Coordinates of C-alpha atoms and ligand atoms in Angstrom, one line a residue:
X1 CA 32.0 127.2 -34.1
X2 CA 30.3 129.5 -36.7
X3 CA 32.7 131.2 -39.8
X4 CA 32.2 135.0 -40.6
X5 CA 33.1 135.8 -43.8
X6 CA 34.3 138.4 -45.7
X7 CA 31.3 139.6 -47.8
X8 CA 34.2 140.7 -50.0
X9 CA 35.7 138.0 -50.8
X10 CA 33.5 135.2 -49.4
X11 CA 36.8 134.0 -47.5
X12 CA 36.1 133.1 -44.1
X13 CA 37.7 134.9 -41.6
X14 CA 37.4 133.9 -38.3
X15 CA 35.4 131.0 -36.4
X16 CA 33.2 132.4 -33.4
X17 CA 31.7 129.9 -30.7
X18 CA 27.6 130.9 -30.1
X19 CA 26.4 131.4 -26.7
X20 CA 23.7 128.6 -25.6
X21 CA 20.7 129.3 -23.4
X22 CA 22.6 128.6 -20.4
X23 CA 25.9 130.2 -21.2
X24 CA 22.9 133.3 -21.5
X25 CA 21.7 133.0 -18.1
X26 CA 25.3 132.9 -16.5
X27 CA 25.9 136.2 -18.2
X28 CA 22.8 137.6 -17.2
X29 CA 23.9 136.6 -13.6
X30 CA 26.9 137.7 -13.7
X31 CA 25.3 141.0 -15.0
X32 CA 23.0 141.4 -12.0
X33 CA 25.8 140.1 -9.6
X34 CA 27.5 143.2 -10.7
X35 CA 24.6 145.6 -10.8
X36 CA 24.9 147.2 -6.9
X37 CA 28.4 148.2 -7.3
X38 CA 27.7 149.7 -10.4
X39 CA 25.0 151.3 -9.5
X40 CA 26.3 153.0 -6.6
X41 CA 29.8 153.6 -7.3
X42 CA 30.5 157.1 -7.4
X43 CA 29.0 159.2 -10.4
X44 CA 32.9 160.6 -11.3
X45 CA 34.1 157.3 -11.1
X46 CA 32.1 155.6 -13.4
X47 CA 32.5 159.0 -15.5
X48 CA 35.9 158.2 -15.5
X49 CA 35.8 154.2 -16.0
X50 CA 33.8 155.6 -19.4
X51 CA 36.3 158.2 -20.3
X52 CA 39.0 155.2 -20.0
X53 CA 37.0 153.5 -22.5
X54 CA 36.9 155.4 -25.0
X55 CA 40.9 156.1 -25.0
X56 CA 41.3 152.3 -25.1
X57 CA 38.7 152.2 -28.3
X58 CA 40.7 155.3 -29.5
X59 CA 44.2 153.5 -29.2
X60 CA 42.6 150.3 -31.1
X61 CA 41.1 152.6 -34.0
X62 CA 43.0 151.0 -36.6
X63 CA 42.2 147.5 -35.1
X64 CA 38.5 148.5 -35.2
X65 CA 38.7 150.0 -38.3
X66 CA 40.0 147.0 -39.5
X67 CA 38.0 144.4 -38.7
X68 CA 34.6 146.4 -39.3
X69 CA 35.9 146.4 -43.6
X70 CA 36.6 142.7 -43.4
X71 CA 34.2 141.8 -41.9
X72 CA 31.0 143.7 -42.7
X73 CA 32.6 145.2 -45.9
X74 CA 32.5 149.1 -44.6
X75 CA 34.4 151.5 -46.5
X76 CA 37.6 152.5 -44.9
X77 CA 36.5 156.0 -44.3
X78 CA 33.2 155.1 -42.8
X79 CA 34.7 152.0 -40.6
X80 CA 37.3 155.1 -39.0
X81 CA 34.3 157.3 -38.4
X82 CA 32.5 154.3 -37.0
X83 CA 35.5 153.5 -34.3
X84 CA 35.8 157.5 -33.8
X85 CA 32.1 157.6 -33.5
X86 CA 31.9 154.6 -30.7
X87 CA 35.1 156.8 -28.4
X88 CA 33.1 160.3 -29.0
X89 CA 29.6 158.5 -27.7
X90 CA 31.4 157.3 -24.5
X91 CA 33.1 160.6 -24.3
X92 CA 29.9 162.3 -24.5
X93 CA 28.0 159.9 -22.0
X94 CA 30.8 160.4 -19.4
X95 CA 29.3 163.5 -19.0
X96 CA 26.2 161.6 -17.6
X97 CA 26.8 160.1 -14.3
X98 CA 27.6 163.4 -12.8
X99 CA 24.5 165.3 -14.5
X100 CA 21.9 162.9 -14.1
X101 CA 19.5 164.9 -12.3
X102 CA 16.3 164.3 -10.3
X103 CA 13.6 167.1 -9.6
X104 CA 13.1 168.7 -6.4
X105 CA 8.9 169.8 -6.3
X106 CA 7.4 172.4 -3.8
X107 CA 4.8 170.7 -2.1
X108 CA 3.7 171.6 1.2
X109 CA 4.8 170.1 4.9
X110 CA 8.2 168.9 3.4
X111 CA 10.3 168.4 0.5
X112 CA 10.1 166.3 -2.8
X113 CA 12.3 165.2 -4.7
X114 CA 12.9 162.8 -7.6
X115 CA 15.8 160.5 -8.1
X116 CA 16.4 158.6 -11.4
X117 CA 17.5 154.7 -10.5
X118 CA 19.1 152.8 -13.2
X119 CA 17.0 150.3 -14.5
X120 CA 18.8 147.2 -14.0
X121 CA 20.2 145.0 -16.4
X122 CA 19.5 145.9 -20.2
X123 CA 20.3 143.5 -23.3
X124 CA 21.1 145.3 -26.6
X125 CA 20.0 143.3 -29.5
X126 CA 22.8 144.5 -32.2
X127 CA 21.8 144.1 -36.1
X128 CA 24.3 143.3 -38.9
X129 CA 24.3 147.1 -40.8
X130 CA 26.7 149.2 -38.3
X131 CA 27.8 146.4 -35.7
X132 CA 29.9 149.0 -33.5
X133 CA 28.0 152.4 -33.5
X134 CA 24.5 150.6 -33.0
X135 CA 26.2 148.1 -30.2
X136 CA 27.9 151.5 -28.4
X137 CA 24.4 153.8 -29.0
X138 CA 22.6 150.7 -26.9
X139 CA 25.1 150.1 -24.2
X140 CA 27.0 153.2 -23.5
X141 CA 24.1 155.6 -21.9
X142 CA 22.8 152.4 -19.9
X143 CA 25.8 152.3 -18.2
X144 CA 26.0 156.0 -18.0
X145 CA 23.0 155.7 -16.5
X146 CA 24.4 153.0 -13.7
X147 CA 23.1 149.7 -15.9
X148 CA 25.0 146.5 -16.6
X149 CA 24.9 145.7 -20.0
X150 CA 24.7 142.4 -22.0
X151 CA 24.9 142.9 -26.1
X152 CA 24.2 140.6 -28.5
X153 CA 25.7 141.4 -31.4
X154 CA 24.3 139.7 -35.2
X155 CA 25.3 136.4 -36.1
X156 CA 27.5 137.8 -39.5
X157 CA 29.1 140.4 -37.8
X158 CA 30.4 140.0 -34.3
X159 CA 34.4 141.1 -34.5
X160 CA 34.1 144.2 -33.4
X161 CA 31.0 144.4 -30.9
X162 CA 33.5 141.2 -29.1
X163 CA 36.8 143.3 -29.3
X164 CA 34.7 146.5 -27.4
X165 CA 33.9 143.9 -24.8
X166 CA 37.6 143.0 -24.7
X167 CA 38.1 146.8 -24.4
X168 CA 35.7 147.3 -21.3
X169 CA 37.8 144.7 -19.6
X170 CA 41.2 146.6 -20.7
X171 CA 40.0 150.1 -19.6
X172 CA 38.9 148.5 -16.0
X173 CA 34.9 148.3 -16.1
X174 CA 34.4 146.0 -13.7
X175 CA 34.0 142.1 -14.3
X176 CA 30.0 141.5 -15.3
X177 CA 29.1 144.9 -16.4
X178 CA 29.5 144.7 -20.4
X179 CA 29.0 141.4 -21.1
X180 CA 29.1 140.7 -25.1
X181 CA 27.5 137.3 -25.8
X182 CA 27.6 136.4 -29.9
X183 CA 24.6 133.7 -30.9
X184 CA 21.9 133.4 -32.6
X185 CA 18.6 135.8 -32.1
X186 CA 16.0 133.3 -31.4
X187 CA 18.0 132.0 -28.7
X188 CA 20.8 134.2 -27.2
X189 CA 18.3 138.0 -28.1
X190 CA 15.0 135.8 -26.8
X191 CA 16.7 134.8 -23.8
X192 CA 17.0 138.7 -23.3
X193 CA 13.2 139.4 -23.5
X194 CA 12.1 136.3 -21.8
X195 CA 14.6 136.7 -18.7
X196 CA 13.3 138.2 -15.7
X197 CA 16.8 139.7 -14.6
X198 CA 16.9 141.5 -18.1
X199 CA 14.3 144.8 -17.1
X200 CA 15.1 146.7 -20.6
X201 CA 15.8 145.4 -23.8
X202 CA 17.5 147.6 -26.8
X203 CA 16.3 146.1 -30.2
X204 CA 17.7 147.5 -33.4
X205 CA 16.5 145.3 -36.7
X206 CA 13.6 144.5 -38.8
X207 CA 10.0 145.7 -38.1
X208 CA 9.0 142.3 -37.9
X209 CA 11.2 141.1 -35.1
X210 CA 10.8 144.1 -33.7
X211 CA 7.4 143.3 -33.3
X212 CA 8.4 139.7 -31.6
X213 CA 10.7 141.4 -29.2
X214 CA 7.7 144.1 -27.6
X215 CA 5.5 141.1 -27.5
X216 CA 7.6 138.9 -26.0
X217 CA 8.9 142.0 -23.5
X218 CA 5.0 143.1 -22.7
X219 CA 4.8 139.7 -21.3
X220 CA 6.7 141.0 -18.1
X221 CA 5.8 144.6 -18.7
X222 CA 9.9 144.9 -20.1
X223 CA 11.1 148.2 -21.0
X224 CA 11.8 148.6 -24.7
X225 CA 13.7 150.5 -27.2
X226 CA 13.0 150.1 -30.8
X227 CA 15.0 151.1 -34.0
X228 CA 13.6 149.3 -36.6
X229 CA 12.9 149.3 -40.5
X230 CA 13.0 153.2 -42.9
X231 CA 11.4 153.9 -46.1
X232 CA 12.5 157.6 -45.9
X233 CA 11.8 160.2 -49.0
X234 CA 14.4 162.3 -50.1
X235 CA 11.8 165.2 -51.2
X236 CA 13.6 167.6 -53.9
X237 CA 10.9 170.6 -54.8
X238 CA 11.7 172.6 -58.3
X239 CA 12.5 175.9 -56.2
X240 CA 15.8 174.0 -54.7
X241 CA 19.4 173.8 -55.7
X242 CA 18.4 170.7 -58.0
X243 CA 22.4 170.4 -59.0
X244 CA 22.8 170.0 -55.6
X245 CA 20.2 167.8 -54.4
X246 CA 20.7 165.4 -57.4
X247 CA 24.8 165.3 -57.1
X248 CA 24.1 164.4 -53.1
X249 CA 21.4 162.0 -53.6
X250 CA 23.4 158.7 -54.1
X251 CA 25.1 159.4 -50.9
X252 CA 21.5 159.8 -49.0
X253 CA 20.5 156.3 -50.7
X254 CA 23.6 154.3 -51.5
X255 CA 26.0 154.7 -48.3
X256 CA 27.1 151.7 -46.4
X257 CA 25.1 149.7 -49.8
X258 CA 21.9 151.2 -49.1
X259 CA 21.8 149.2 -45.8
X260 CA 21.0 151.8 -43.5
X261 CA 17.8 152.5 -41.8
X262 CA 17.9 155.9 -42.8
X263 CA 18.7 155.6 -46.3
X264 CA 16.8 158.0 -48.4
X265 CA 15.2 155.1 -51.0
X266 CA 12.0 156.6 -52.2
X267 CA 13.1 160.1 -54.2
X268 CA 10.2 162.5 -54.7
X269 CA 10.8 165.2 -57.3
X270 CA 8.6 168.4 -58.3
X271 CA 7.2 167.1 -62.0
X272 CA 8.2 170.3 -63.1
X273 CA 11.9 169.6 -62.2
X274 CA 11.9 165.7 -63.0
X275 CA 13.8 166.0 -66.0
X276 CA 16.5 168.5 -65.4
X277 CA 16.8 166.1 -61.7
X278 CA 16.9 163.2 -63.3
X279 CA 19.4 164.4 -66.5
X280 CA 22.0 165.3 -63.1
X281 CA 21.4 162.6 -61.0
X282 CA 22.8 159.9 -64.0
X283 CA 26.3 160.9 -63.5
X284 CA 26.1 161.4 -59.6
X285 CA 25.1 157.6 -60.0
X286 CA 27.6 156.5 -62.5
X287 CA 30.2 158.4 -60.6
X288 CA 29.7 156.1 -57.0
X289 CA 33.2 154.2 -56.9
X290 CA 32.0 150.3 -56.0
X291 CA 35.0 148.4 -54.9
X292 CA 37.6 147.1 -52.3
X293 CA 36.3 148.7 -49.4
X294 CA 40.1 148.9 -48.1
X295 CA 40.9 151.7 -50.8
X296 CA 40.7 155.2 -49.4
X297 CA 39.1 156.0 -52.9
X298 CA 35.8 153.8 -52.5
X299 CA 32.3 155.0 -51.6
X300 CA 30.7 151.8 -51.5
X301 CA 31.5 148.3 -50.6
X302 CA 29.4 144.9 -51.3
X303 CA 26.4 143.8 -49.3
X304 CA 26.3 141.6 -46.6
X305 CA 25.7 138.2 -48.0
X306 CA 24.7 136.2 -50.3
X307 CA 20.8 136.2 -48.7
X308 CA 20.8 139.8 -48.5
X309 CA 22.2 139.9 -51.9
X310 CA 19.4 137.9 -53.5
X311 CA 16.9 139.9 -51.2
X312 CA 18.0 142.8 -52.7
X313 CA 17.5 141.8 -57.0
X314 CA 14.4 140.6 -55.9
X315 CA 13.9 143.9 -56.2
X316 CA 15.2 144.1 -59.9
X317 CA 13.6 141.4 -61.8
X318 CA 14.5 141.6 -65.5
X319 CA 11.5 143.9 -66.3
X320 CA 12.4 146.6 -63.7
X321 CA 11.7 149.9 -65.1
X322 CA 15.5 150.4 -64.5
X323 CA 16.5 154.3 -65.0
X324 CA 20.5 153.9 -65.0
X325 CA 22.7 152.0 -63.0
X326 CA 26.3 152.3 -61.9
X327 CA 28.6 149.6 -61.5
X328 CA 30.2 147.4 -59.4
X329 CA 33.2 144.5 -59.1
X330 CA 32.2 140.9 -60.1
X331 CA 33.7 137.8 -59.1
X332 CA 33.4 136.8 -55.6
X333 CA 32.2 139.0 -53.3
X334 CA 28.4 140.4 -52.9
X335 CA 28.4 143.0 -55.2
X336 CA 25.6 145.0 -56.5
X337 CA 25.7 148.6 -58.5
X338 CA 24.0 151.7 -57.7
X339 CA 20.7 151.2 -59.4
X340 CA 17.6 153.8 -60.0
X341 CA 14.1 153.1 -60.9
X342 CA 11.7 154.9 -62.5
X343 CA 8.2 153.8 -60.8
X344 CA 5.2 154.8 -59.3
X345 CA 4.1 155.0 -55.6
X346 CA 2.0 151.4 -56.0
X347 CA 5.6 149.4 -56.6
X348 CA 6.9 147.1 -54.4
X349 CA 10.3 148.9 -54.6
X350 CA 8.7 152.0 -53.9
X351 CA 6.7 150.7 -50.3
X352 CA 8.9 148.0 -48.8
X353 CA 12.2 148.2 -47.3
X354 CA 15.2 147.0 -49.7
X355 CA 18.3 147.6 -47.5
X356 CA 20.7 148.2 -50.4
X357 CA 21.4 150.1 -53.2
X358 CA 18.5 150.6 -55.1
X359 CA 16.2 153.5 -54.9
X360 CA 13.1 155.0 -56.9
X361 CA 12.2 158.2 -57.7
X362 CA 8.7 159.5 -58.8
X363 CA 7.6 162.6 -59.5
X364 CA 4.9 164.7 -57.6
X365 CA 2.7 167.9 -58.5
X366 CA 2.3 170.2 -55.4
X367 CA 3.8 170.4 -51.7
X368 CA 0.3 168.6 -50.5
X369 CA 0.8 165.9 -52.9
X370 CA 4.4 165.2 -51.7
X371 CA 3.4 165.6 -47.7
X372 CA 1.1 162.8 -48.9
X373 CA 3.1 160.3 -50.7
X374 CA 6.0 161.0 -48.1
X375 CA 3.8 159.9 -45.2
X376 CA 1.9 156.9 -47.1
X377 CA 3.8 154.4 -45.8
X378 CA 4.2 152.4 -42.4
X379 CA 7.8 153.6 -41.8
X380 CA 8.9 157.0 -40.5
X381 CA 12.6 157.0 -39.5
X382 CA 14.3 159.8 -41.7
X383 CA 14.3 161.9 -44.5
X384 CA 15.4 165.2 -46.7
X385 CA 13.6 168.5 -48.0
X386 CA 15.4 170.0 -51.1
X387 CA 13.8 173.7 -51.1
X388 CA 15.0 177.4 -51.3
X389 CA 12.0 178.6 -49.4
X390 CA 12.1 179.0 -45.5
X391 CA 8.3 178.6 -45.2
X392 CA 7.9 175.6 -47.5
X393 CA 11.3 173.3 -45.3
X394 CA 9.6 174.3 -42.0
X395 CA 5.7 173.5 -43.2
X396 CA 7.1 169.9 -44.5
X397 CA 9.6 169.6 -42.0
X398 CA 6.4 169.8 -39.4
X399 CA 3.9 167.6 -41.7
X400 CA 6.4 164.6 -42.6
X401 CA 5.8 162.4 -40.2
X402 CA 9.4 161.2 -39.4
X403 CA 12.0 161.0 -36.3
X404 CA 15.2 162.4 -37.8
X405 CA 14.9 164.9 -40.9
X406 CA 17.2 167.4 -42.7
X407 CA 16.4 170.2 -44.9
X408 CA 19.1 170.5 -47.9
X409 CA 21.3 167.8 -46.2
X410 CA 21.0 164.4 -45.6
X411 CA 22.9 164.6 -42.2
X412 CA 23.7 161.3 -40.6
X413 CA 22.8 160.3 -37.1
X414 CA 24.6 162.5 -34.4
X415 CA 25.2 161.0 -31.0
X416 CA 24.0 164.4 -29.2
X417 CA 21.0 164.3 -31.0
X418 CA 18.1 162.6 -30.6
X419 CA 17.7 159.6 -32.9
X420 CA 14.3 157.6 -33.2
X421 CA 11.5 156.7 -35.4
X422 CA 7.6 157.6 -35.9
X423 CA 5.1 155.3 -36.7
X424 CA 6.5 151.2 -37.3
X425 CA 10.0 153.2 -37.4
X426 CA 10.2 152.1 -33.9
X427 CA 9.9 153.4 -30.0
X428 CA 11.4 155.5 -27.9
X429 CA 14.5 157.4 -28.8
X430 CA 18.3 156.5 -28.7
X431 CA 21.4 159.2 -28.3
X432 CA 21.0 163.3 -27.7
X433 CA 21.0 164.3 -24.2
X434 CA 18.1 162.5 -23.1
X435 CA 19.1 159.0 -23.8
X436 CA 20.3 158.6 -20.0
X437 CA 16.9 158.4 -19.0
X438 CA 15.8 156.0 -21.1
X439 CA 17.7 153.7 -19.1
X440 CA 16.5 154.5 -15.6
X441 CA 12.8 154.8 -13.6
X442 CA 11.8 158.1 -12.0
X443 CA 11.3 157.7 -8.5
X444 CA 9.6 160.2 -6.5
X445 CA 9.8 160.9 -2.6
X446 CA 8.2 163.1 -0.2
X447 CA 10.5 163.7 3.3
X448 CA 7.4 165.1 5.9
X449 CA 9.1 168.5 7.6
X450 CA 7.4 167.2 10.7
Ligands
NDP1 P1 16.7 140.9 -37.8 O1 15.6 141.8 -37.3 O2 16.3 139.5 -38.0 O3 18.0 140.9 -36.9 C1 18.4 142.0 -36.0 C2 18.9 141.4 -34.7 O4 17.9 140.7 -34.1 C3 20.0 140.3 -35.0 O5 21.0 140.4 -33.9 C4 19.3 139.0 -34.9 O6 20.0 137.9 -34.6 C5 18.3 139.3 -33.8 N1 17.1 138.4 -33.7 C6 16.6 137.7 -34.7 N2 15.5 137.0 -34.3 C7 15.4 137.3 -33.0 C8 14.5 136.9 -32.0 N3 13.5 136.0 -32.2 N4 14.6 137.5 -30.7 C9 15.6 138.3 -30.5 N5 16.5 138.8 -31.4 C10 16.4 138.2 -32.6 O7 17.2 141.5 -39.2 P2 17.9 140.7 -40.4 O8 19.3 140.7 -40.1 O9 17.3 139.4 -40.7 O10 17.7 141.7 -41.6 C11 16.4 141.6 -42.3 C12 16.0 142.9 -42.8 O11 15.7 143.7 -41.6 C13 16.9 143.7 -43.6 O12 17.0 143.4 -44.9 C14 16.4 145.1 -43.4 O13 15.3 145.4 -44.2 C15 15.9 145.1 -41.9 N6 17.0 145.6 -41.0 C16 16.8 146.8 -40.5 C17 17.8 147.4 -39.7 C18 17.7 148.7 -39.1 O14 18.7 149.3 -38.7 N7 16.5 149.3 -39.2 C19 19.0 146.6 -39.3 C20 19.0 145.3 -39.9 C21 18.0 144.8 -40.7 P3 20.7 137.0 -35.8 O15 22.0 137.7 -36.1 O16 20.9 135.7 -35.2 O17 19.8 137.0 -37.0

C-alpha cells in the first residue's frame, strides 16, 4: 500500500494499493473484452450512458471538490471548477456519438464514403498538476468516440481520477470500459505503450517522458497524444493597459502554484514600460493570498511535495536576482511564496520549466525583438499579448509560435476549444470539437453501382 498525503499538511490521507504488471494486462483485457459492445452500441445510447455521467460527477461535486484540496492542495474555487469542468466535458462529448460523421466523395461507378472506427483501447497517462480535468480531457472523447479506456492516474494524486472510475460504474458504463488502474509510470503507464491491445496512448507530463512514451509507442506504430512541458511568455508591449496586464500577471504565472503547463513564467515587457510594469506588478504579487487551500479567500495553495518543492528553490539560490516576493504559510506543508526575478534571457529560470511559483520578467526593445525571445525556446504551449493595437495582437498572435494564446487575457483551457502544443509542447491536440477524431481511424469504402 502507498500513503498520499496532504501536501498541506504532510498528514497522510489515505493508503492506495498499485496495480502490478499483471493486474495491468487483466485490465487491458478486460478493456478489449468490452470493446465490441462499446463500439457498436447505439450512438444515443452511449450519448446517453455519457450524459448519466456527468450527473453522477455533478451530484458528487462537493466529494470531488473535496478530495482534489486535500489531496493535491487545489484551492477550493479551482477544485469546484475542476469537478464542474469534468461533468461539462462529458456533457459536451455526449454530443459526439451522434455527430461523428464520415464523408461521402463523388467518385465515379459508385459511391464512397468514409466511416470513422474507434481506435480501440486507449491508456491515459494522467500527471499530478490537475488529476481530474486532465484524466476526463483523455478519456471522455475516446469513449465518445466508441473507445474503452484505461487511466492511469500519478502516483501522489489518484483520489479523484479512482472515485470518476467509481462514478462510471454508478452512472452504468458498462463493466471494462473505464478502467482506472493507480501505479507507478514505469510500470503500470509502460505497460500502456508496450501492450499490443493498447492502440493509442494519451500522455500528459514532462517533455522527457514524453519523449520515452513516443519511442516506446513508435515501436508498434501506437497512436499518440502528447501534452507536455510550457515555458510560455506573457508579452506586455508599452501601448497596452499596463495597470491591467501587471494586476493580472500573478494569476497567468502563479495559479494552481505555478504548476500548470500553461503558466505564463517568462514575462516580457516593452523597456520603455519596464518600470511603470514592474512598480504595479509588486503589489499584484504581494497581494496573492497563500494559504489553506480550504478557505474561499485563498488564491494559492502549497506545491505538491517535498521533491517538487526543492525542485522548485533550485530555482532561487541565495544569489537570485530576486525582484519581490509575496508570502506564504510555514510549518508543515510545501509552501512557497509568489516570487519574481529580474534576469536576462541566458538564465536558467528564464529557459527551463519550473512548475511553481516563480517567474522572470525581462525587458525587450521592439515587437521583432519580443517575437524573438518569445519563440527562443524548445517549448510552445501558451501564452499572452498585452497591446492596444489590433495589427500588432494579430501580427504576434501569428508569429508566436504557440498552441493556445490570448491577447489581453490569459484565458485558461476551454474544453470546446482546441488545446495542444507546438514545437516539444507536445503532439496532436486534446478538446474543441475535433478531439473525437483523435480517437478513431478514417476508413474509406468504395460500393461499385454495378
Ligand atoms: P512525469 O512526466 O514523470 O509524470 C507524468 C505521468 O507519467 C505520471 O503519471 C507518471 O507516473 C507517468 N510516468 C512516469 N514514468 C513513466 C514511464 N516510463 N512510462 C509511462 N508513464 C510514466 O512528470 P513528473 O510528475 O515527474 O513531473 C516532473 C516535471 O514534469 C514537473 O516538474 C514539470 O516540469 C513537468 N510536468 C509537466 C506537466 C504538464 O502538464 N505539462 C504535468 C506534470 C509535470 P508516476 O506518477 O508514477 O510518476
Amino acid at each position: 500500500m502507498h500513503g498520499v498525503i496532504n501536501p498541506a499538511t504532510e498528514d497522510v490521507i489515505a493508503s492506495v494499493a498499485f496495480a502490478s504488471v499483471e493486474e495491468t494486462d487483466e485490465a487491458i483485457a478486460r478493456a478489449h473484452e468490452a470493446l465490441p459492445s462499446w463500439r457498436d452500441m447505439a450512438p444515443g445510447e452511449r450519448a446517453d450512458l455519457l450524459r448519466r455521467f456527468a450527473a453522477v460527477v455533478r451530484a458528487h461535486e462537493d466529494d470531488l471538490a473535496s478530495l482534489e484540496i486535500t489531496n493535491s492542495g487545489h484551492t477550493v474555487g479551482n477544485a469546484r471548477a475542476e469537478a464542474q469542468l469534468v461533468a461539462k466535458t462529458m456533457d459536451y462529448y455526449a454530443g459526439g456519438p451522434e455527430r461523428l460523421f464520415g464523408k461521402q466523395i463523388p467518385v465515379p461507378g459508385g459511391v464512397d464514403v468514409t466511416f470513422h472506427e474507434p481506435v480501440g483501447v486507449v491508456g491515459v497517462i494522467v500527471p499530478w498538476n490537475f488529476p481530474m480535468t486532465i484524466a476526463a480531457w483523455g478519456f471522455v472523447p475516446a469513449l465518445a468516440a466508441g473507445c474503452t479506456v484505461v487511466v492511469k492516474p500519478a502516483e501522489l494524486t489518484p483520489l479523484t481520477a479512482m472515485a470518476l472510475g467509481e462514478y462510471a460504474i454508478e452512472a452504468g458504463l458498462p463493466p471494462g470500459v473505464l478502467t482506472v488502474l493507480p501505479g507507478a509510470g514505469p510500470v503500470v503507464g509502460q505497460r500502456f505503450v508496450d501492450h499490443p491491445q493498447v492502440r493509442k496512448v494519451v500522455f500528459t507530463g514532462s517533455t522527457a517522458v514524453g519523449k520515452q512514451v513516443m519511442a516506446g509507442c513508435a515501436q508498434q506504430v501506437k497512436r499518440v497524444t502528447l501534452e507536455l512541458g510550457g515555458k510560455s511568455a506573457n508579452i506586455v508591449f508599452a501601448d497596452a493597459d499596463v495597470e491591467k496586464a501587471a494586476a493580472t500577471a500573478p494569476y497567468g504565472v502563479f495559479d494552481n502554484a505555478g504548476q500548470d503547463c500553461c503558466a505564463r513564467s517568462r514575462i516580457l515587457v516593452q523597456r520603455t514600460a519596464y518600470d511603470r510594469f514592474m512598480e504595479l506588478l509588486e503589489p499584484a504579487v504581494k497581494g496573492v493570498q497563500v494559504g489553506d487551500p480550504r478557505d474561499p479567500a485563498t488564491e494559492m495553495g502549497p506545491l505538491i511535495s517535498r521533491q517538487q518543492h526543492e525542485r522548485v528553490a533550485s530555482y532561487v539560490p541565495a544569489d537570485a536576482r530576486v525582484a519581490f516576493a509575496g508570502s506564504c504559510p510555514s510549518g508543515p506543508g510545501f509552501w512557497f511564496p509568489p516570487t519574481v526575478l529580474q534576469g536576462s534571457a541566458d538564465d536558467r529560470s528564464f529557459r527551463e520549466e519550473i512548475f511553481g511559483p516563480v517567474v522572470t520578467v525581462v525587458p525587450f526593445e521592439d515587437e521583432a525583438d519580443a517575437v524573438r525571445m518569445a519563440n527562443d525556446t524548445v517549448y510552445g504551449l501558451s501564452g499572452s499579448i498585452w497591446t492596444r493595437d489590433v495589427g500588432r495582437a494579430l501580427r504576434v498572435s501569428r508569429a508566436v509560435e504557440a498552441g493556445a494564446l490570448s491577447v489581453n487575457s490569459h484565458s485558461s483551457v476551454r474544453y470546446w476549444t482546441p488545446f495542444g502544443g507546438f514545437k516539444e509542447s507536445g503532439l496532436g491536440r486534446e478538446l474543441g470539437p475535433d478531439a473525437l477524431e483523435s480517437f478513431t481511424e478514417t476508413k474509406n469504402v468504395f460500393i461499385s453501382a454495378d
